[in-house]
Amino acid sequence: MAFPKNFDWGIASSAYQTEGGYNEDGKGPSIWDVFSNQPGRINGGGNGNICCDHYHRFREDVALLKELGVDSYRLSVSWSRVFPEGAGKVNPEGLQFYSDLVDEILAAGISPIVNLHHYDIPQALYEKGGWENRETVDHFVRYAATLFDLFEGRVSRYMTLNDVRGTMLGGYVTGERAPGRRGELKAAVQGWHNITMSSAKVIENFRKRQVPGGEIGCVMGVMPIYPDEDTHECRKLAKAISYFYNDAFLSPVIAGKYPDGLLEILDERGLMPMMASDDLEVLARNPADYVGVSYYTCMRVAPREGGDPGNPMSLFERRGRDPRTKSGWEIYPDGLYDTLMHIKDTYGNPKVYVSENGAAMPDEIWKNGMIEDDDRIAYLRDHIAVTERALMDGANILGFHVWSLMDNFEWQQGFTKGFGLIHIDRETLKRSPKKSFYWYRDLVANRGL
Ligand code: PNW
């Protein structure tokens, strides 16, 4: 067995997807509170107002985590619960909630990994330009420092933020996600640069604190891109898409620089972001300690005529093959292997966590009082197997985190796609571990497959 004894087996979740308590105890709204309450935005009409009610039921949820026996748990903090306006006055009750949550996790013998931000920027900051506004970088730095102070002596492991590509692509290009803007490439690129700098500056400040055992990374959604036709043109297309989709985001975090040629391309297209004069140096000084790789599926592409140049997603055909999950995503475990080896070979074998992997599955069949989700178990087993193969082939993988602890608010898909190892009854909010919960518990106890 390749997994070392100290391999970090964990599970992940995020604030907006689980907490609810959307306007309680001084919390301000985030862009997701606003977006999910607009008619027609969310499949099935759900929102995060009550959500899984984790805000009130976190002790019960941590007890389930303890039963699961994971080494670590990645949670995210709601910025607008801590700073209702994103900046300015801190909300003591928000701090208290996260303080109590972290104490509960520690008391369960689980190592918390605090992800500072997971898509839910405060609405008040969005109204001043959000990630497009350079001042947001300073507000994020102060917000991070507030959490580092709060958790001093308790939390040593952090992620700066989650899935930069998804934040900008969903929010500013396809418009499927908050704040719901479409085709705004220039705004997306400026926001991306400002997020990149926010992460780098927070990493720099965290290091200055010399937290014992301290480590800080950044989570990236990675999706390998394969040509779906055996032509030179198609292979070239797949390579180009992968560069923009993956390496453009991985390189700043792992290598401390945008990949070769990227800024020139942005410049040629009139998309060059505004930068402070020392930004590229700050970036270069602060590669992350590790990168979180969130992997779900791959993308197969083919050339497409007549797309809209303002919407890069329309310039190629996106294909997938069966079998698929309930999200319609092709199940392709080898794509995770390819991703892990690509990172190893391209970036000098950096430290990596598989920060998310999991699936919404079509048949959630109740049998003997439990959802017997053998398809989810198979999905996870196959992805853990290729992680083990990548480890044997020399990739520097430190841990694996299942997405997610419980069925939760799956963004524009609302409550129609459950990724949880725990089922949540939408009427009663009763928690019921699925078969996969017990399967993963045994895997963690055995330290591998
Ligand atoms: C995750 N990719 O993001 C999010 O972090 C979760 O909040 C969400 O529930 C989960 O996806 C499932 O949708 C990702 O490019 C974004 O492959 C993009 C990718 C992976 C994960």
GROMACS .gro file of C-alpha atoms and ligand atoms in nm, residues 17 118-119 162-163 165 177 221-223 294 296 329 356 403 410-411 419, ligand 1:
model
   39
   17GLN     CA    1  -2.329   2.571   0.124
  118HIS     CA    2  -1.527   3.017  -0.083
  119TYR     CA    3  -1.713   3.228  -0.347
  162ASN     CA    4  -1.124   2.838  -0.332
  163ASP     CA    5  -1.129   2.794  -0.709
  165ARG     CA    6  -1.131   3.016  -1.210
  177ARG     CA    7  -2.314   3.204  -1.052
  221GLY     CA    8  -1.038   2.346  -0.951
  222VAL     CA    9  -0.844   2.146  -1.209
  223MET     CA   10  -0.994   1.981  -1.513
  294SER     CA   11  -1.021   1.980  -0.663
  296TYR     CA   12  -1.438   1.598  -1.042
  329TRP     CA   13  -2.015   1.511  -1.549
  356GLU     CA   14  -1.204   1.792  -0.325
  403TRP     CA   15  -1.641   1.655  -0.111
  410GLU     CA   16  -2.479   2.311  -0.475
  411TRP     CA   17  -2.467   2.672  -0.602
  419PHE     CA   18  -2.251   1.532  -0.287
  450PNW     C1   19  -1.608   2.284  -0.634
  450PNW     N1   20  -1.302   2.185  -1.193
  450PNW     O1   21  -1.534   2.363  -0.724
  450PNW     C2   22  -1.653   2.381  -0.527
  450PNW     O2   23  -1.543   2.417  -0.448
  450PNW     C3   24  -1.764   2.330  -0.439
  450PNW     O3   25  -1.817   2.437  -0.366
  450PNW     C4   26  -1.872   2.262  -0.522
  450PNW     O4   27  -1.976   2.215  -0.441
  450PNW     C5   28  -1.805   2.150  -0.601
  450PNW     O5   29  -1.711   2.209  -0.691
  450PNW     C6   30  -1.902   2.068  -0.683
  450PNW     O6   31  -1.962   2.146  -0.781
  450PNW     C7   32  -1.474   2.316  -0.837
  450PNW     O7   33  -1.260   2.261  -1.275
  450PNW     C8   34  -1.473   2.397  -0.949
  450PNW     O8   35  -1.297   2.066  -1.218
  450PNW     C9   36  -1.416   2.354  -1.068
  450PNW    C10   37  -1.360   2.231  -1.074
  450PNW    C11   38  -1.358   2.150  -0.962
  450PNW    C12   39  -1.417   2.194  -0.845
   0.00000   0.00000   0.00000
